[in-house]
Amino acid sequence: MTSFARAERARLCDLAVEAGPDAPTLCGDWTVRDLMAHLVLRENSPLSAGVVVPALAGVTERATARTAEKKTFEELVEKVRKARNPMGALKAVDQALNTAEYFVHHEDVRRAVPGWEPRTLTSGEQDALWRVVRVSGKGLVRPAGVPVVARRSDTGDTSTLRAGSAPVTVTGEPQELLLFVYGRQETRGLTFEGPDDSVAQLREARLGI
């Protein structure tokens, strides 16, 4: 059975081919070509460390640009699709490291197009994304500096992402909660409850990696 992470990888690659190399994404100024180069670098080179280590950001940017220039768009997409790398070698590792990466970047391409609509995911897929929210969300919301609780709108389950009194409770489907904690503004159906100043601080913060 194909894992959710691998399914999202394939869907992203299919959409990348459909959109074309110069199509926009939600990743700042990156085009789809730039996004594919980032993924190739992430899975094949330690030079991708600048994504999470600010001091190395310039090194990573230059390496990403070189990767985008050296390979054709088709080669980049196929290298991502085949996933011949240690990070995707084992199913458990693939799920842990790649579920959020490929879901978020798939949506980065989908939601950069005007008129986008949220996808309908299975309960199992929503559960997989909720697990990421519960674990990774704790670090991703830290820049906001306010207590945060995530609540699933489909099941009512909650998870404290940052403890404290008078938290902001963010309610929505797991896919929307995940995109929010990863710093994406193109979300749908999220509600925010809590002190007005804390809500504003959370919504204006630069979340994510």
mmCIF file of C-alpha atoms in Angstrom:
data_model
loop_
_atom_site.group_PDB
_atom_site.id
_atom_site.type_symbol
_atom_site.label_atom_id
_atom_site.label_comp_id
_atom_site.label_asym_id
_atom_site.label_seq_id
_atom_site.Cartn_x
_atom_site.Cartn_y
_atom_site.Cartn_z
ATOM 1 C CA MET A 1 0.000 0.000 0.000
ATOM 2 C CA THR A 2 1.359 3.408 -0.974
ATOM 3 C CA SER A 3 2.013 5.681 2.000
ATOM 4 C CA PHE A 4 0.419 9.115 2.193
ATOM 5 C CA ALA A 5 3.872 10.699 1.906
ATOM 6 C CA ARG A 6 4.657 8.816 -1.298
ATOM 7 C CA ALA A 7 1.205 9.524 -2.706
ATOM 8 C CA GLU A 8 1.708 13.246 -2.083
ATOM 9 C CA ARG A 9 5.137 13.085 -3.697
ATOM 10 C CA ALA A 10 3.586 11.596 -6.848
ATOM 11 C CA ARG A 11 0.708 14.094 -6.851
ATOM 12 C CA LEU A 12 3.104 17.013 -6.489
ATOM 13 C CA CYS A 13 5.225 15.778 -9.389
ATOM 14 C CA ASP A 14 2.153 15.303 -11.581
ATOM 15 C CA LEU A 15 0.939 18.808 -10.744
ATOM 16 C CA ALA A 16 4.401 20.289 -11.342
ATOM 17 C CA VAL A 17 4.417 18.877 -14.876
ATOM 18 C CA GLU A 18 0.891 20.177 -15.451
ATOM 19 C CA ALA A 19 1.666 23.656 -14.059
ATOM 20 C CA GLY A 20 5.039 24.046 -15.775
ATOM 21 C CA PRO A 21 8.426 25.276 -14.516
ATOM 22 C CA ASP A 22 7.553 28.972 -14.415
ATOM 23 C CA ALA A 23 4.289 28.659 -12.489
ATOM 24 C CA PRO A 24 4.156 30.482 -9.133
ATOM 25 C CA THR A 25 4.114 28.860 -5.701
ATOM 26 C CA LEU A 26 3.336 30.047 -2.175
ATOM 27 C CA CYS A 27 7.075 29.835 -1.364
ATOM 28 C CA GLY A 28 7.897 33.503 -1.803
ATOM 29 C CA ASP A 29 9.461 34.178 -5.194
ATOM 30 C CA TRP A 30 10.033 30.522 -5.981
ATOM 31 C CA THR A 31 8.646 29.101 -9.190
ATOM 32 C CA VAL A 32 7.766 25.429 -9.560
ATOM 33 C CA ARG A 33 11.263 24.874 -10.991
ATOM 34 C CA ASP A 34 12.812 26.416 -7.870
ATOM 35 C CA LEU A 35 10.627 24.235 -5.655
ATOM 36 C CA MET A 36 11.678 21.073 -7.488
ATOM 37 C CA ALA A 37 15.336 22.100 -7.178
ATOM 38 C CA HIS A 38 14.842 22.624 -3.439
ATOM 39 C CA LEU A 39 13.414 19.117 -3.056
ATOM 40 C CA VAL A 40 16.235 17.544 -5.055
ATOM 41 C CA LEU A 41 18.792 19.360 -2.907
ATOM 42 C CA ARG A 42 16.962 18.479 0.321
ATOM 43 C CA GLU A 43 17.127 14.772 -0.390
ATOM 44 C CA ASN A 44 20.575 14.558 -1.925
ATOM 45 C CA SER A 45 22.868 17.165 -0.379
ATOM 46 C CA PRO A 46 23.884 18.484 3.059
ATOM 47 C CA LEU A 47 23.870 21.953 1.480
ATOM 48 C CA SER A 48 20.113 22.015 2.110
ATOM 49 C CA ALA A 49 20.774 22.650 5.820
ATOM 50 C CA GLY A 50 20.234 26.385 5.356
ATOM 51 C CA VAL A 51 16.483 25.773 5.338
ATOM 52 C CA VAL A 52 16.645 25.227 9.105
ATOM 53 C CA VAL A 53 20.017 26.837 9.967
ATOM 54 C CA PRO A 54 19.812 30.596 9.263
ATOM 55 C CA ALA A 55 23.601 31.002 9.119
ATOM 56 C CA LEU A 56 23.691 28.638 6.136
ATOM 57 C CA ALA A 57 20.739 30.170 4.288
ATOM 58 C CA GLY A 58 22.935 31.861 1.692
ATOM 59 C CA VAL A 59 24.790 28.627 0.953
ATOM 60 C CA THR A 60 21.500 26.797 0.462
ATOM 61 C CA GLU A 61 20.070 29.515 -1.778
ATOM 62 C CA ARG A 62 23.116 29.400 -4.046
ATOM 63 C CA ALA A 63 23.091 25.603 -4.144
ATOM 64 C CA THR A 64 19.380 25.582 -5.002
ATOM 65 C CA ALA A 65 19.953 28.060 -7.829
ATOM 66 C CA ARG A 66 22.807 25.948 -9.207
ATOM 67 C CA THR A 67 20.661 22.816 -9.066
ATOM 68 C CA ALA A 68 17.848 24.576 -10.932
ATOM 69 C CA GLU A 69 20.283 25.711 -13.636
ATOM 70 C CA LYS A 70 22.215 22.447 -14.070
ATOM 71 C CA LYS A 71 19.243 20.164 -14.699
ATOM 72 C CA THR A 72 16.279 20.411 -17.021
ATOM 73 C CA PHE A 73 12.880 20.794 -15.414
ATOM 74 C CA GLU A 74 11.957 17.273 -16.491
ATOM 75 C CA GLU A 75 15.105 15.886 -14.840
ATOM 76 C CA LEU A 76 14.319 17.702 -11.596
ATOM 77 C CA VAL A 77 10.768 16.354 -11.481
ATOM 78 C CA GLU A 78 11.856 12.784 -12.201
ATOM 79 C CA LYS A 79 14.583 12.936 -9.556
ATOM 80 C CA VAL A 80 11.986 13.996 -6.997
ATOM 81 C CA ARG A 81 9.498 11.394 -8.200
ATOM 82 C CA LYS A 82 11.907 8.455 -7.971
ATOM 83 C CA ALA A 83 13.024 9.314 -4.431
ATOM 84 C CA ARG A 84 16.236 7.312 -4.566
ATOM 85 C CA ASN A 85 17.565 8.716 -1.322
ATOM 86 C CA PRO A 86 18.088 7.637 2.305
ATOM 87 C CA MET A 87 15.256 9.854 3.585
ATOM 88 C CA GLY A 88 12.675 7.935 1.590
ATOM 89 C CA ALA A 89 14.188 4.475 1.835
ATOM 90 C CA LEU A 90 12.085 3.136 4.722
ATOM 91 C CA LYS A 91 8.336 3.585 5.035
ATOM 92 C CA ALA A 92 8.504 4.745 8.660
ATOM 93 C CA VAL A 93 11.258 7.244 7.862
ATOM 94 C CA ASP A 94 9.408 8.384 4.754
ATOM 95 C CA GLN A 95 6.238 9.025 6.750
ATOM 96 C CA ALA A 96 8.033 10.877 9.531
ATOM 97 C CA LEU A 97 10.167 13.130 7.338
ATOM 98 C CA ASN A 98 8.157 13.566 4.177
ATOM 99 C CA THR A 99 4.429 13.644 4.972
ATOM 100 C CA ALA A 100 4.390 17.343 5.835
ATOM 101 C CA GLU A 101 7.061 18.275 3.280
ATOM 102 C CA TYR A 102 5.192 16.907 0.300
ATOM 103 C CA PHE A 103 1.695 17.787 1.461
ATOM 104 C CA VAL A 104 2.638 21.406 2.148
ATOM 105 C CA HIS A 105 4.561 21.821 -1.110
ATOM 106 C CA HIS A 106 1.771 20.158 -3.094
ATOM 107 C CA GLU A 107 -0.575 22.781 -1.654
ATOM 108 C CA ASP A 108 2.026 25.493 -2.323
ATOM 109 C CA VAL A 109 1.514 24.823 -6.018
ATOM 110 C CA ARG A 110 -2.248 24.155 -5.868
ATOM 111 C CA ARG A 111 -3.103 27.236 -3.811
ATOM 112 C CA ALA A 112 -0.949 29.617 -5.823
ATOM 113 C CA VAL A 113 -3.614 29.374 -8.534
ATOM 114 C CA PRO A 114 -6.623 31.722 -8.129
ATOM 115 C CA GLY A 115 -9.867 29.883 -7.446
ATOM 116 C CA TRP A 116 -8.277 26.979 -5.566
ATOM 117 C CA GLU A 117 -10.439 24.853 -3.300
ATOM 118 C CA PRO A 118 -9.371 22.602 -0.402
ATOM 119 C CA ARG A 119 -9.069 18.938 -1.232
ATOM 120 C CA THR A 120 -11.291 16.304 0.356
ATOM 121 C CA LEU A 121 -8.966 13.987 2.264
ATOM 122 C CA THR A 122 -9.680 10.606 3.802
ATOM 123 C CA SER A 123 -9.923 10.284 7.577
ATOM 124 C CA GLY A 124 -6.611 8.406 7.535
ATOM 125 C CA GLU A 125 -4.908 11.223 5.649
ATOM 126 C CA GLN A 126 -6.326 13.803 8.051
ATOM 127 C CA ASP A 127 -5.091 11.698 10.977
ATOM 128 C CA ALA A 128 -1.594 11.596 9.456
ATOM 129 C CA LEU A 129 -1.534 15.388 9.136
ATOM 130 C CA TRP A 130 -2.898 15.811 12.661
ATOM 131 C CA ARG A 131 0.013 13.766 14.013
ATOM 132 C CA VAL A 132 2.387 16.212 12.342
ATOM 133 C CA VAL A 133 0.514 19.200 13.795
ATOM 134 C CA ARG A 134 0.723 17.730 17.304
ATOM 135 C CA VAL A 135 4.454 17.020 17.100
ATOM 136 C CA SER A 136 5.975 19.616 14.774
ATOM 137 C CA GLY A 137 3.494 22.350 15.616
ATOM 138 C CA LYS A 138 5.103 22.886 19.012
ATOM 139 C CA GLY A 139 8.232 24.286 17.429
ATOM 140 C CA LEU A 140 6.559 25.935 14.476
ATOM 141 C CA VAL A 141 4.319 28.247 16.553
ATOM 142 C CA ARG A 142 7.101 29.309 18.933
ATOM 143 C CA PRO A 143 7.847 32.574 17.051
ATOM 144 C CA ALA A 144 4.356 33.862 17.925
ATOM 145 C CA GLY A 145 5.227 33.976 21.616
ATOM 146 C CA VAL A 146 1.672 33.206 22.781
ATOM 147 C CA PRO A 147 0.013 30.043 24.146
ATOM 148 C CA VAL A 148 -1.636 28.041 21.352
ATOM 149 C CA VAL A 149 -4.070 25.129 21.283
ATOM 150 C CA ALA A 150 -4.966 23.371 18.028
ATOM 151 C CA ARG A 151 -8.435 21.831 17.734
ATOM 152 C CA ARG A 152 -9.713 19.515 15.017
ATOM 153 C CA SER A 153 -13.060 20.673 13.667
ATOM 154 C CA ASP A 154 -13.922 17.161 12.466
ATOM 155 C CA THR A 155 -13.346 15.252 15.723
ATOM 156 C CA GLY A 156 -12.983 17.881 18.449
ATOM 157 C CA ASP A 157 -9.551 16.550 19.454
ATOM 158 C CA THR A 158 -7.179 19.166 20.847
ATOM 159 C CA SER A 159 -3.424 19.505 21.239
ATOM 160 C CA THR A 160 -1.514 22.118 23.217
ATOM 161 C CA LEU A 161 1.203 23.476 20.957
ATOM 162 C CA ARG A 162 2.452 26.105 23.398
ATOM 163 C CA ALA A 163 1.381 25.983 27.026
ATOM 164 C CA GLY A 164 0.225 28.991 29.013
ATOM 165 C CA SER A 165 -2.803 30.771 30.379
ATOM 166 C CA ALA A 166 -5.445 32.310 28.096
ATOM 167 C CA PRO A 167 -4.304 30.466 24.962
ATOM 168 C CA VAL A 168 -5.405 31.117 21.414
ATOM 169 C CA THR A 169 -7.415 28.126 20.194
ATOM 170 C CA VAL A 170 -7.134 27.582 16.449
ATOM 171 C CA THR A 171 -9.864 25.319 15.078
ATOM 172 C CA GLY A 172 -10.033 23.717 11.652
ATOM 173 C CA GLU A 173 -9.399 20.603 9.616
ATOM 174 C CA PRO A 174 -5.949 19.066 10.122
ATOM 175 C CA GLN A 175 -4.829 20.001 6.607
ATOM 176 C CA GLU A 176 -5.615 23.665 7.249
ATOM 177 C CA LEU A 177 -4.035 23.614 10.708
ATOM 178 C CA LEU A 178 -0.880 22.093 9.251
ATOM 179 C CA LEU A 179 -0.613 24.730 6.554
ATOM 180 C CA PHE A 180 -1.156 27.461 9.140
ATOM 181 C CA VAL A 181 1.597 26.290 11.506
ATOM 182 C CA TYR A 182 3.903 26.035 8.495
ATOM 183 C CA GLY A 183 3.311 29.728 7.871
ATOM 184 C CA ARG A 184 0.938 29.543 4.907
ATOM 185 C CA GLN A 185 -1.707 32.263 4.702
ATOM 186 C CA GLU A 186 -3.769 30.545 2.007
ATOM 187 C CA THR A 187 -5.953 28.542 4.388
ATOM 188 C CA ARG A 188 -9.692 27.962 4.557
ATOM 189 C CA GLY A 189 -12.136 27.679 7.447
ATOM 190 C CA LEU A 190 -9.861 28.349 10.422
ATOM 191 C CA THR A 191 -11.307 30.088 13.482
ATOM 192 C CA PHE A 192 -9.357 31.798 16.268
ATOM 193 C CA GLU A 193 -10.584 32.139 19.860
ATOM 194 C CA GLY A 194 -8.731 33.902 22.641
ATOM 195 C CA PRO A 195 -7.584 37.357 23.771
ATOM 196 C CA ASP A 196 -7.695 39.781 20.848
ATOM 197 C CA ASP A 197 -4.076 40.868 21.220
ATOM 198 C CA SER A 198 -2.874 37.260 21.359
ATOM 199 C CA VAL A 199 -4.938 36.314 18.318
ATOM 200 C CA ALA A 200 -3.466 39.244 16.395
ATOM 201 C CA GLN A 201 0.059 38.345 17.517
ATOM 202 C CA LEU A 202 -0.367 34.741 16.358
ATOM 203 C CA ARG A 203 -1.884 35.655 13.008
ATOM 204 C CA GLU A 204 0.832 38.217 12.279
ATOM 205 C CA ALA A 205 3.754 36.020 13.361
ATOM 206 C CA ARG A 206 6.116 34.397 10.871
ATOM 207 C CA LEU A 207 5.468 30.758 11.629
ATOM 208 C CA GLY A 208 7.053 27.680 10.123
ATOM 209 C CA ILE A 209 10.598 26.845 9.083
#
